CSV table of C-alpha atoms and ligand atoms in Angstrom, one decimal:
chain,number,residue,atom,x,y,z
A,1,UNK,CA,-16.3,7.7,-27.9
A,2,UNK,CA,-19.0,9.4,-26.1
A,3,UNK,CA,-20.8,7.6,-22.4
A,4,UNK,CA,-23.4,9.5,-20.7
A,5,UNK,CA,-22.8,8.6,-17.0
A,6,UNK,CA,-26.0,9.3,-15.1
A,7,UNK,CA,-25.5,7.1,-11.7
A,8,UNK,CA,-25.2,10.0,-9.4
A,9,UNK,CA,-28.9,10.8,-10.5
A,10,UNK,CA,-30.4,7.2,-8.5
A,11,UNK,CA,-28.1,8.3,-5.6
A,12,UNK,CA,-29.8,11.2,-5.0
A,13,UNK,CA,-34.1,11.9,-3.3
A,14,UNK,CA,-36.7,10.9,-5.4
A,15,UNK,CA,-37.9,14.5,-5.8
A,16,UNK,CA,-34.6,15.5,-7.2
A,17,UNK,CA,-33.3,12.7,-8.9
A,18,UNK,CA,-34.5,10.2,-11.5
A,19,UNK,CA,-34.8,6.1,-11.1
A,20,UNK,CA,-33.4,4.2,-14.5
A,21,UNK,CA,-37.2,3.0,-14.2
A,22,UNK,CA,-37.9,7.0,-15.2
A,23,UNK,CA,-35.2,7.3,-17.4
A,24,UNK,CA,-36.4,4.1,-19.3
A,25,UNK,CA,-40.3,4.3,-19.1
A,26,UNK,CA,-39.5,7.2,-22.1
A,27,UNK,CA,-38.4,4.4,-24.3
A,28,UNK,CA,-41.8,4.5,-25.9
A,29,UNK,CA,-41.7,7.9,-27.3
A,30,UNK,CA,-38.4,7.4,-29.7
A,31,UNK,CA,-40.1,6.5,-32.8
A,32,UNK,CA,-42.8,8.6,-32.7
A,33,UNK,CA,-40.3,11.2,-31.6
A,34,UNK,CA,-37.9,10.9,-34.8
A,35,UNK,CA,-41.0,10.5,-37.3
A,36,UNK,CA,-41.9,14.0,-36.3
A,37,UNK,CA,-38.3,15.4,-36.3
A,38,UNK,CA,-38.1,13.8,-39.8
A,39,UNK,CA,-41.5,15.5,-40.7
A,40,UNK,CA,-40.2,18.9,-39.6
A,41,UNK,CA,-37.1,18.4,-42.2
A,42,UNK,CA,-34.9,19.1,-39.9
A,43,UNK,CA,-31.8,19.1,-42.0
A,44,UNK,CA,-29.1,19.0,-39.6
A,45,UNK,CA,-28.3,15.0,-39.4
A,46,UNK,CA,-28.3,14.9,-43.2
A,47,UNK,CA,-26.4,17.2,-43.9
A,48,UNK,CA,-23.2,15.4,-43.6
A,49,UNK,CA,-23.8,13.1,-46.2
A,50,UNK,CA,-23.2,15.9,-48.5
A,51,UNK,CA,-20.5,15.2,-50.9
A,52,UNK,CA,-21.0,17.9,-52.9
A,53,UNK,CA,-20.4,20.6,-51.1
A,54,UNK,CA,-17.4,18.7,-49.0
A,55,UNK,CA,-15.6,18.1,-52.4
A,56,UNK,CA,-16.1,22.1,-52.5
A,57,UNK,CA,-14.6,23.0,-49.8
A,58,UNK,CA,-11.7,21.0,-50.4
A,59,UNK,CA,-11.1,22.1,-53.7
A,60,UNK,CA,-11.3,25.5,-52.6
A,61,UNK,CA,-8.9,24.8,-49.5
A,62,UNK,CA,-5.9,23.3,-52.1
A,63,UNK,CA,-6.6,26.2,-54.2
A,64,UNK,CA,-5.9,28.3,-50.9
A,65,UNK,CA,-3.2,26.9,-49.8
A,66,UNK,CA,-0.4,29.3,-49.2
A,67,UNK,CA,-1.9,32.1,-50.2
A,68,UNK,CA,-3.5,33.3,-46.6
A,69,UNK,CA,-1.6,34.0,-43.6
A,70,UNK,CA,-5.5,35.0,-42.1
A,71,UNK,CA,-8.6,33.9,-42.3
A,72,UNK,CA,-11.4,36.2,-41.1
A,73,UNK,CA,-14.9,34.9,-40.4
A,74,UNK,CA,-17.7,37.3,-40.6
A,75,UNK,CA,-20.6,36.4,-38.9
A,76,UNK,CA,-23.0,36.4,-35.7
A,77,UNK,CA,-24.9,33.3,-33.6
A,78,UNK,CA,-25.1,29.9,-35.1
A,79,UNK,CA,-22.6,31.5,-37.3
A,80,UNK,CA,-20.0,32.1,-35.5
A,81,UNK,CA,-20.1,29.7,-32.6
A,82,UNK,CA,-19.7,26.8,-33.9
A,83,UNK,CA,-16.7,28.2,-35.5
A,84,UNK,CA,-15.3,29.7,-32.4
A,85,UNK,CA,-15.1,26.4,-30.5
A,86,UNK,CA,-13.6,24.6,-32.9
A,87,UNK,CA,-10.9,27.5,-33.1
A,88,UNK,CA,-10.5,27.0,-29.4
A,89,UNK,CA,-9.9,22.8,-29.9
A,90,UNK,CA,-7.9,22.5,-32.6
A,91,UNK,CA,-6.2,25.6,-33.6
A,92,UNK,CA,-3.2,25.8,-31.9
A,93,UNK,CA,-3.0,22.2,-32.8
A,94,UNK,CA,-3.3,22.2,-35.8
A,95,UNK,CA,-1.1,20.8,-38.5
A,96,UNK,CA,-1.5,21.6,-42.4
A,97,UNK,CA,-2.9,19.1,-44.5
A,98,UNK,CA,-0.5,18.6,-46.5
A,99,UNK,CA,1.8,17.4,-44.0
A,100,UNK,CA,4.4,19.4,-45.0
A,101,UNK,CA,5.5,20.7,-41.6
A,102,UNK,CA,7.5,23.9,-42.5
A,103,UNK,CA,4.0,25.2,-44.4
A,104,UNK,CA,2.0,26.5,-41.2
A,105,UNK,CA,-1.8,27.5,-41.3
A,106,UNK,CA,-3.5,30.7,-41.3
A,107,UNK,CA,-4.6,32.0,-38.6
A,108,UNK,CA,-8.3,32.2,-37.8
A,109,UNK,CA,-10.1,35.4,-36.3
A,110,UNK,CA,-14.2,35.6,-35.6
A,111,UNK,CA,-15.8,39.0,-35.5
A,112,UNK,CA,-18.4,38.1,-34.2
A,113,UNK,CA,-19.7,41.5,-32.9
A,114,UNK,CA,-20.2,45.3,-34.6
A,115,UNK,CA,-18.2,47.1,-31.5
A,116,UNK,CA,-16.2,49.8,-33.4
A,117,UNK,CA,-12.8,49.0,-31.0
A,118,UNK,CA,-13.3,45.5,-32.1
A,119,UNK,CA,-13.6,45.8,-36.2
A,120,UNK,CA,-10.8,49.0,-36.0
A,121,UNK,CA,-8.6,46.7,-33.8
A,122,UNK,CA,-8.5,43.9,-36.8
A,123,UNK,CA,-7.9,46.8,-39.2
A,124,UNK,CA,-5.3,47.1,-37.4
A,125,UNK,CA,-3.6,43.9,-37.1
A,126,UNK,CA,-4.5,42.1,-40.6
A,127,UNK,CA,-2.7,42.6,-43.8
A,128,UNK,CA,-5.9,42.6,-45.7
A,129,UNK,CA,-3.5,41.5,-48.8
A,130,UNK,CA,-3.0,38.0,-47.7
A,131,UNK,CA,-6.5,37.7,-45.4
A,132,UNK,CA,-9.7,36.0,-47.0
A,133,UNK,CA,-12.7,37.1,-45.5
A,134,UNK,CA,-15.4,34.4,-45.0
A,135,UNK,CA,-19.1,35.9,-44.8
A,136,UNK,CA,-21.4,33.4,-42.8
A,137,UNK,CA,-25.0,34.2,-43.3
A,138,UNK,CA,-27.7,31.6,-43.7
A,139,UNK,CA,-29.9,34.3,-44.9
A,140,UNK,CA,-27.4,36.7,-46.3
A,141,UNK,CA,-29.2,39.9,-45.2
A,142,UNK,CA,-28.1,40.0,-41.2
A,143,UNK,CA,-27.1,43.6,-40.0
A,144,UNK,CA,-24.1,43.0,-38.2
A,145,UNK,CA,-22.8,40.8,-40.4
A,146,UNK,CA,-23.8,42.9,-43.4
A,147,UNK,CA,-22.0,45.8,-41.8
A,148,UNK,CA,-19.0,44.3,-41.1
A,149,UNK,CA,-18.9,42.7,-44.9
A,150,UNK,CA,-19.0,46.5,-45.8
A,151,UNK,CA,-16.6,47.6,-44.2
A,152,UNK,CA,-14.0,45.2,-45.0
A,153,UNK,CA,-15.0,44.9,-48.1
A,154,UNK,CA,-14.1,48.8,-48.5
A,155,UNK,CA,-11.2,48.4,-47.0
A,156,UNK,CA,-10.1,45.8,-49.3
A,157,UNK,CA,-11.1,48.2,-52.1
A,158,UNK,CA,-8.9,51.1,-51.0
A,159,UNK,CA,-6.1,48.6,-51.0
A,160,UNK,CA,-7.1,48.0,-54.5
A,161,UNK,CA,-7.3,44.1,-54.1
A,162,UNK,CA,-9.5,41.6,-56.1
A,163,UNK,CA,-13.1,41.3,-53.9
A,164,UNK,CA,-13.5,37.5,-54.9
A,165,UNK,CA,-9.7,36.4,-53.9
A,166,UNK,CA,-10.4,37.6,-50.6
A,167,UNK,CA,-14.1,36.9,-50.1
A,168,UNK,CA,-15.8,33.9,-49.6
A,169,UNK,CA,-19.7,33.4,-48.7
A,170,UNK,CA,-21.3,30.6,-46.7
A,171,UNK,CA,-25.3,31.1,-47.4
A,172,UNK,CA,-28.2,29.8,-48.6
A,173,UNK,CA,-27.7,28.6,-52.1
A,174,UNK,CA,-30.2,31.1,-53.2
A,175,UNK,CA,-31.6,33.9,-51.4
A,176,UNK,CA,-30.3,36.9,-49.5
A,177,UNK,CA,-27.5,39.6,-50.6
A,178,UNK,CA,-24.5,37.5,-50.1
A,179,UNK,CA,-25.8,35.1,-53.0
A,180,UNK,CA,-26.6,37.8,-55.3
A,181,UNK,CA,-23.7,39.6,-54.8
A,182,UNK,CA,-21.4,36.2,-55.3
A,183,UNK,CA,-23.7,35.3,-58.2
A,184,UNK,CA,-23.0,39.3,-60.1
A,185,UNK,CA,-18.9,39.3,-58.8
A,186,UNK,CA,-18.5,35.7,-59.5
A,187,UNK,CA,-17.3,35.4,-55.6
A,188,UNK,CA,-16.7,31.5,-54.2
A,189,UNK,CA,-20.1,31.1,-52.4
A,190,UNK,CA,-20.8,27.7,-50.5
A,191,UNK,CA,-23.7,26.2,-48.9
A,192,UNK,CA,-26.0,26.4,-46.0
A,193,UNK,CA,-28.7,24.0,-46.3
A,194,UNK,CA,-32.4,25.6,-46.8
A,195,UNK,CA,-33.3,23.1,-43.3
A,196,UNK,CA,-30.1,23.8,-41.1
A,197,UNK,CA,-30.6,26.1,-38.8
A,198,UNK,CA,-28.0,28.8,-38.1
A,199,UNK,CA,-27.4,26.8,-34.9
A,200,UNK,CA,-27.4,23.9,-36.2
A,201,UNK,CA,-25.1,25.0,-39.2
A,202,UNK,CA,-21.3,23.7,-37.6
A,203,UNK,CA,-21.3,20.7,-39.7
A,204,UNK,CA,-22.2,22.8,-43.0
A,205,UNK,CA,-19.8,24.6,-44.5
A,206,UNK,CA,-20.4,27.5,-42.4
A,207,UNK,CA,-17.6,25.4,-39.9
A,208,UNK,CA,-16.1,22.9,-42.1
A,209,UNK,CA,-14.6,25.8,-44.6
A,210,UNK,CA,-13.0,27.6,-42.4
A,211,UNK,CA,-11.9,24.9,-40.4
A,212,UNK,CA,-10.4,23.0,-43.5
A,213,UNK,CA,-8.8,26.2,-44.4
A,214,UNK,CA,-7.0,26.2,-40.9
A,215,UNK,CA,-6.0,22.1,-41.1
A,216,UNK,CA,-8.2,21.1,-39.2
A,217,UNK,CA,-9.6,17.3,-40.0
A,218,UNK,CA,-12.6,17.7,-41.4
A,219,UNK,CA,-13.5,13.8,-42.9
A,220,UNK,CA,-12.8,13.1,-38.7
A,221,UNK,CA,-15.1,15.6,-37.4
A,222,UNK,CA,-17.5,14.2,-39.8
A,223,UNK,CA,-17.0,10.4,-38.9
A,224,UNK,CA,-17.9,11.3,-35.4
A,225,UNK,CA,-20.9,12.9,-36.1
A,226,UNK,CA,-22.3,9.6,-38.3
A,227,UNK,CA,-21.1,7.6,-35.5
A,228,UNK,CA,-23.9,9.7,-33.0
A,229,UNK,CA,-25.9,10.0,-35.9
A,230,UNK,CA,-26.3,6.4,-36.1
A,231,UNK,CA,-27.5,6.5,-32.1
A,232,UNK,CA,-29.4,9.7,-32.5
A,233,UNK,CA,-31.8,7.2,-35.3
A,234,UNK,CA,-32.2,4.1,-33.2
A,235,UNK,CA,-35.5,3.4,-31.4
A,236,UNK,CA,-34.0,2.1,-28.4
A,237,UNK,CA,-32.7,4.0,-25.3
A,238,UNK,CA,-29.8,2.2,-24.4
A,239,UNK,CA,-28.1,2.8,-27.8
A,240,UNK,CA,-29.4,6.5,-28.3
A,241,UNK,CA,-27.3,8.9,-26.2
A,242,UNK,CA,-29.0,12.1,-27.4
A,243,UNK,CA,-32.3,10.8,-26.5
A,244,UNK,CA,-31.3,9.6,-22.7
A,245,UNK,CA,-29.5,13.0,-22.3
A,246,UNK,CA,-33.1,15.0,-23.9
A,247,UNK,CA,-35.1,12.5,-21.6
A,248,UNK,CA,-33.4,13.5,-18.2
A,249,UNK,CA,-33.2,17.3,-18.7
A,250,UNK,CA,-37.0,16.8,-19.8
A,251,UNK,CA,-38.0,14.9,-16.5
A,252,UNK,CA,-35.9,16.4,-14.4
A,253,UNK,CA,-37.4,20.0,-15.6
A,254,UNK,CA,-40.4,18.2,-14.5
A,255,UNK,CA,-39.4,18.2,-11.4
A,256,UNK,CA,-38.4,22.5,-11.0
A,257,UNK,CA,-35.1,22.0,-12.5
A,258,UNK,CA,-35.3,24.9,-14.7
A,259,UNK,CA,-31.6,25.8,-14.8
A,260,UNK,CA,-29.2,23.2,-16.9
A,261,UNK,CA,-25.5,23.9,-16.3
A,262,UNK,CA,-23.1,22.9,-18.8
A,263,UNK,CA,-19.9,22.4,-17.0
A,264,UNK,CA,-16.3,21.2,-19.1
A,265,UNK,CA,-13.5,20.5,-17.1
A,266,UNK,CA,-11.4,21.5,-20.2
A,267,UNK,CA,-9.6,24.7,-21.4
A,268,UNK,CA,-10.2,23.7,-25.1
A,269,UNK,CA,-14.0,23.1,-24.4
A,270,UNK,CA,-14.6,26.4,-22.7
A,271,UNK,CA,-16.4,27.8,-26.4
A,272,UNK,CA,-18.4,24.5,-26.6
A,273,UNK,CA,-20.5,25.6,-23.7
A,274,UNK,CA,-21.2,29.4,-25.8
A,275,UNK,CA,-22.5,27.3,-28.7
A,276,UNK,CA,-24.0,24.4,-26.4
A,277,UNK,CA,-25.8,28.2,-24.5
A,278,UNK,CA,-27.3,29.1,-28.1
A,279,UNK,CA,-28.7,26.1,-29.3
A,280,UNK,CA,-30.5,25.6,-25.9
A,281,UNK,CA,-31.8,29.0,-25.6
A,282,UNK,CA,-32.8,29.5,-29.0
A,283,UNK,CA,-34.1,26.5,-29.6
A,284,UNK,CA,-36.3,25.1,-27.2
A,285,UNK,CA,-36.9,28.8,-25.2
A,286,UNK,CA,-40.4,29.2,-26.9
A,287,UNK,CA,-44.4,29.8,-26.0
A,288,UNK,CA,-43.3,30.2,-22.4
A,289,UNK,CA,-41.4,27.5,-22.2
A,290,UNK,CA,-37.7,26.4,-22.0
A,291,UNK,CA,-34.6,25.8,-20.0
A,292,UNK,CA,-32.2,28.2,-19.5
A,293,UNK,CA,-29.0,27.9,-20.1
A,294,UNK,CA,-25.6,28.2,-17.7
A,295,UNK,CA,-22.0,28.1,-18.9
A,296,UNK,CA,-19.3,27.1,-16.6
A,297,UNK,CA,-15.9,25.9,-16.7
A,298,UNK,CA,-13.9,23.4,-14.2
A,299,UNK,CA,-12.2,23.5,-12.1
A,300,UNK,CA,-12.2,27.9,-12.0
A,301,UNK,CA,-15.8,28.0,-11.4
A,302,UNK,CA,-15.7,25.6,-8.5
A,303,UNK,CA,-14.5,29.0,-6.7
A,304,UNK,CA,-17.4,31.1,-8.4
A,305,UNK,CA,-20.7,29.2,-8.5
A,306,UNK,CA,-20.5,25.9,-7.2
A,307,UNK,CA,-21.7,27.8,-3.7
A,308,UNK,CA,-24.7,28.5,-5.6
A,309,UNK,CA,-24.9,25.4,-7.1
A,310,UNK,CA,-24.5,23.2,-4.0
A,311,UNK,CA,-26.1,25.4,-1.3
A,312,UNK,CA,-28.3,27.6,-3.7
A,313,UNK,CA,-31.9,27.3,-4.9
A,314,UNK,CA,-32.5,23.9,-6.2
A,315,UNK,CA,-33.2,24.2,-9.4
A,316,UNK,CA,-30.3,23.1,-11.8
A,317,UNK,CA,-29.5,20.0,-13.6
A,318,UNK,CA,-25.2,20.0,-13.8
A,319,UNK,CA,-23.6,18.4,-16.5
A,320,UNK,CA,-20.1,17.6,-16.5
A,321,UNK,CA,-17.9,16.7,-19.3
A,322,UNK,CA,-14.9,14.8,-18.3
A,323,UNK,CA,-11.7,14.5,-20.5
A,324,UNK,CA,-10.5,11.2,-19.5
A,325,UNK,CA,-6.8,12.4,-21.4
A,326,UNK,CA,-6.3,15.9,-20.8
A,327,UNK,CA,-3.2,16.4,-23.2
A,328,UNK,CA,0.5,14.8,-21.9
A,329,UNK,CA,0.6,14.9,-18.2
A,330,UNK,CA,1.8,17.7,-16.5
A,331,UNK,CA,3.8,17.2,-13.4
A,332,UNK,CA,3.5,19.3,-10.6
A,333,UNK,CA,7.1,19.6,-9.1
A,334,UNK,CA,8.1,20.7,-5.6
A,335,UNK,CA,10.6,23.0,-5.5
A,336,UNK,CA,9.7,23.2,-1.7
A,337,UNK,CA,10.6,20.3,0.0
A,338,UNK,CA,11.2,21.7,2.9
A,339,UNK,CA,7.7,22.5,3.4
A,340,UNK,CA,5.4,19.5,4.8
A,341,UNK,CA,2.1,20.9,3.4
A,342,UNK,CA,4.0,20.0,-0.1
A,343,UNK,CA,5.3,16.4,0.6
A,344,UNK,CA,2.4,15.0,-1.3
A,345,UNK,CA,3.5,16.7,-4.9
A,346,UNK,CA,6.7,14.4,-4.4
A,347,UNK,CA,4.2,11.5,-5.8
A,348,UNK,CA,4.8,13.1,-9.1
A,349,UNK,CA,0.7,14.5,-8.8
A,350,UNK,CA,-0.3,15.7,-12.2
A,351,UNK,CA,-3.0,19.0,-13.1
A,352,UNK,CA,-4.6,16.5,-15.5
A,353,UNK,CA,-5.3,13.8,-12.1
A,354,UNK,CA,-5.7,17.3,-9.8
A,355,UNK,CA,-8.2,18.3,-12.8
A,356,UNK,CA,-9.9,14.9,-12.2
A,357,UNK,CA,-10.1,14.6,-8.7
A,358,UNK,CA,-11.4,18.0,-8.7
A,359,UNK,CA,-14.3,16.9,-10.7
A,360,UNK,CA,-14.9,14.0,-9.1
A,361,UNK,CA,-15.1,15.7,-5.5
A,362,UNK,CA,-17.3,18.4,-6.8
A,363,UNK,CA,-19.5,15.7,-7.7
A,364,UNK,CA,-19.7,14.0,-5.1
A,365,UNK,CA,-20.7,17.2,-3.1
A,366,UNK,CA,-23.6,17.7,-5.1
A,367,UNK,CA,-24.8,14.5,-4.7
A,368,UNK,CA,-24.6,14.4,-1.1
A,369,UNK,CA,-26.9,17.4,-1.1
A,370,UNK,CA,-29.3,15.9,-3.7
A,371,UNK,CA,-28.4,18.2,-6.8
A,372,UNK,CA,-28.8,16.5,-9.8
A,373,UNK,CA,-26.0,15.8,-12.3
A,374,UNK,CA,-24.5,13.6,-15.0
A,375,UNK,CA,-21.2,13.7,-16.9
A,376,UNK,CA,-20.7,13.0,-20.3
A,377,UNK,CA,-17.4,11.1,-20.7
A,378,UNK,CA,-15.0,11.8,-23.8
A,379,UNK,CA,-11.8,9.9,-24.1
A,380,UNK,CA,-10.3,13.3,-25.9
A,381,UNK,CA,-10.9,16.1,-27.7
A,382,UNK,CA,-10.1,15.2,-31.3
A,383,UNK,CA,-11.8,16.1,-34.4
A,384,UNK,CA,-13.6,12.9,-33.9
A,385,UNK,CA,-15.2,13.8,-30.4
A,386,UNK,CA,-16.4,17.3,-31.5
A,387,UNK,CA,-18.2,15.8,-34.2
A,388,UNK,CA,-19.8,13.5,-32.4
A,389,UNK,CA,-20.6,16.0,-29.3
A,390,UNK,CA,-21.9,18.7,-31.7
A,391,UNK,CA,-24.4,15.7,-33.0
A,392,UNK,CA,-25.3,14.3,-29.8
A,393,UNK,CA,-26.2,17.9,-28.5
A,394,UNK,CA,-28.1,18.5,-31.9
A,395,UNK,CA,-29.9,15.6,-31.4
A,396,UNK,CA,-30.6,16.0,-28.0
A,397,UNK,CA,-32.2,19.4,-29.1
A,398,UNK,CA,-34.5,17.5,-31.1
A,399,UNK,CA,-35.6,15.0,-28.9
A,400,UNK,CA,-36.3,17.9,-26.2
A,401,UNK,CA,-38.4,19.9,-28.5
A,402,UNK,CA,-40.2,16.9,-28.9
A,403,UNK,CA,-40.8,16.4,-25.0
A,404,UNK,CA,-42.0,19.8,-24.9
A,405,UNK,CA,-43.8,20.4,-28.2
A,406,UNK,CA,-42.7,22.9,-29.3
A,407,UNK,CA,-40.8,23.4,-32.9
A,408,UNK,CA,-36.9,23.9,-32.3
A,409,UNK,CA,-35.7,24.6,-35.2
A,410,UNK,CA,-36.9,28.1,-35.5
A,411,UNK,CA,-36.3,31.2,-33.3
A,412,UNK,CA,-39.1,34.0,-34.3
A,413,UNK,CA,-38.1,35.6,-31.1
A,414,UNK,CA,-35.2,36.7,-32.9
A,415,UNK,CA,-36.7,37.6,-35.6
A,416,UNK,CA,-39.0,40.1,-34.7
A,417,UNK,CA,-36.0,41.5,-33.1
A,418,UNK,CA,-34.1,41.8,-36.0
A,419,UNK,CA,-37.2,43.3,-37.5
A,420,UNK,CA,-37.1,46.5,-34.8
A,421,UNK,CA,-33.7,46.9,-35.0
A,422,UNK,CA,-34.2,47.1,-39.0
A,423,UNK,CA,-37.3,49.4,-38.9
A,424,UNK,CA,-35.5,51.9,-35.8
A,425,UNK,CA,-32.0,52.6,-38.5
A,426,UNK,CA,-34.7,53.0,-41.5
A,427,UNK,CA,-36.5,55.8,-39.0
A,428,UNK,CA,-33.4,57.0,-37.8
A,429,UNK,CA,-31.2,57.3,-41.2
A,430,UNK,CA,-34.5,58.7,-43.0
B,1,PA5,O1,-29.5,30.0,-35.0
B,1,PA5,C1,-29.8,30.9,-35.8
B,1,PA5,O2,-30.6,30.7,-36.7
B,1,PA5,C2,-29.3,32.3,-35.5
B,1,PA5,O3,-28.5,32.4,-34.4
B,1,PA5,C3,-28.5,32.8,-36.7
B,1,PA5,O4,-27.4,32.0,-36.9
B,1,PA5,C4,-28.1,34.2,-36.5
B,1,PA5,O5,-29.2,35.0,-36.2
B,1,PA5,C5,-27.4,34.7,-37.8
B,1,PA5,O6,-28.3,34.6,-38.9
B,1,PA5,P1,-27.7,34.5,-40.3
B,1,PA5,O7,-26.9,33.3,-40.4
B,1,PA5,O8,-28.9,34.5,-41.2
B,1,PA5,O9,-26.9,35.7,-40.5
């Protein structure tokens, strides 16, 4: 369960805040809004209807079971990200699906880079004879990704292993190297839909594979997201999270904040805020517009920016997300009761409250000097809450590329990167 808690923005001046009269006066725009996201085909809120490709992964996953102590994903951006959050939730956590609790799950890795220390280092550590290597590439071509495929994929080789028991592909169904490779070496190749977007890709198989491989709840993390999906579809304000949350970083833009600050107080949520950076950026940084995005994490960055973000430049919008249970409590003891500065641990004073509190008083700073902020509320961080966080976000997206007209889901910025780099190795290596 998901609530966007936006009070703090009526408490503060009208030239930095936002009146629910604001807020509200968008109303209007929904419909119009979602006929044009469903004319762009934006794939990424239908994709989770597919069966097909869930009844896939699971198949593959039972086939899997036991026989991987590692699970490697190859793969770069919308990628990797999602995957590396979800990693950072759940892993530790997780339990194997069959419930059998003396049958632990693989580990999971990301390379998620082409620095030489980094690929040697997992040379190093895997025992490529019970690791499966799972290529993510929507287009199947990427550099980095291609190079790291390569070079595992020799290393495999000189083991003498079998390519297609250690290698998966997540690409389009289609196109690109991966799919003719997997097509030619008969290789388990699973989908990313022709209109998901690399960063909007989590909910594909390019996440749910590797996280059912790891035990993580899949069928959860997919009941949240139909729960926001449902909001992210109806025409009215009150019931649409994604859309509020669009409409105030929209209108408070308006008003100079350039600068959105996405702000967990949560260890486990520390990734979310890297893939939360990306879709942002990418998607809505076009034609000379955008926001830009700022990662932080509670309460460690309340000694690193909150300075800046409470005595700085105005021209942030902070959004919070508050755990409401942060794992068992934690007690703080006193082993110093001789001390007086201590006598208030005695009252059995948890880090999940101090967490809290911490929160709450940074908060409350900000408002008192007119910075703008919201929290978005989560009971916990289950499989359930991801889902529906990476939709409302998705959604959101959408929404805000609608406020500013521009078209989100592409990034030819990128692209025409990717296109130098290509042309300067052909130069180079010719
Ligand atoms: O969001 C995106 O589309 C990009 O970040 C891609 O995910 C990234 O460039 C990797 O592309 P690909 O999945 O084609 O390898």
């Amino acid at each position: 369960m998901i609530y966007l808690d936006y009070e703090n923005l009526g408490k503060i001046d009208e030239a930095n805040g936002l009146s629910p009269e604001e807020i509200s006066a968008t109303e209007k725009s929904i419909k119009k809004y979602l006929q044009k996201i469903h004319s762009k085909n934006a794939g990424f809120y239908e994709c989770i209807d597919d069966q097909t490709q869930i009844k896939a992964i699971n198949v593959f996953a039972k086939k899997s079971e036991g026989k991987y102590t590692d699970i490697v994903v190859l793969g770069i951006g919308g990628s990797a990200l999602g995957t590396a959050c979800l990693k950072q939730c759940f892993k530790k956590f997780a339990i194997d699906a069959t419930k059998n609790s003396d049958i632990t799950t693989p580990n999971l890795h990301i390379i998620s880079n082409i620095d030489p220390v980094l690929i040697k280092k997992f040379t190093t550590i895997l025992d490529l004879s019970k690791t499966l290597f799972i290529v993510v590439s929507k287009s199947g071509t990427t550099p980095e990704t291609m190079a790291q495929y390569l070079y595992f994929r020799q290393k495999c080789k000189e083991k003498k292993l079998t390519i297609k028991n250690h290698f998966a592909f997540v690409t389009d169904r289609e196109e690109g190297l991966l799919r003719e490779i997997a097509n030619k070496e008969n290789i388990p190749a699973f989908e990313i839909p022709r209109n998901v977007g690399g960063r909007f890709s989590v909910l594909t198989a390019a996440g749910l594979l590797p996280a059912k491989l790891c035990g993580i709840d899949i069928q959860k993390m997919l009941s949240g997201a139909k729960k926001m999906r449902d909001e992210f579809v109806s025409p009215e304000i009150s019931k649409n999270t994604p859309f509020r949350l669009a409409a105030i970083q929209y209108l408070l833009n308006q008003k100079g904040k350039n600068i959105n600050v996405l702000m967990p107080y949560s260890q486990q949520l520390d990734r979310l805020t890297d893939w939360y950076t990306q879709l942002l950026a990418e998607s809505i940084g076009k034609q000379g517009k955008g926001i830009t995005p700022l990662k932080a994490l509670g309460a460690e960055d309340q000694h690193s920016q909150v300075q800046l973000y409470n005595d700085g430049p105005n021209d942030k919008l902070i959004t919070f997300i508050e755990v409401e249970t942060l794992s068992d409590p934690l007690i703080i003891p006193n082993p110093h009761t001789d001390i007086p500065a201590f006598d208030i641990i005695n009252k059995k004073v948890t880090f999940n409250k101090l967490m809290t509190l911490e929160k709450r008083g940074t908060e409350m700073a900000l408002t008192e000097n007119n910075r703008p902020n919201i929290t978005i509320k989560i009971n916990n961080i289950s499989e359930e809450t991801l889902g529906e966080l990476f939709m409302m976000f998705e959604g959101s997206i959408a929404f805000l590329g609608e406020f500013f007209e521009i078209y989100a889901f592409d990034q030819p910025a990128v692209e025409l990167g990717k296109k130098f780099s290509k042309e300067l190795l052909i130069k180079e290596y010719s």
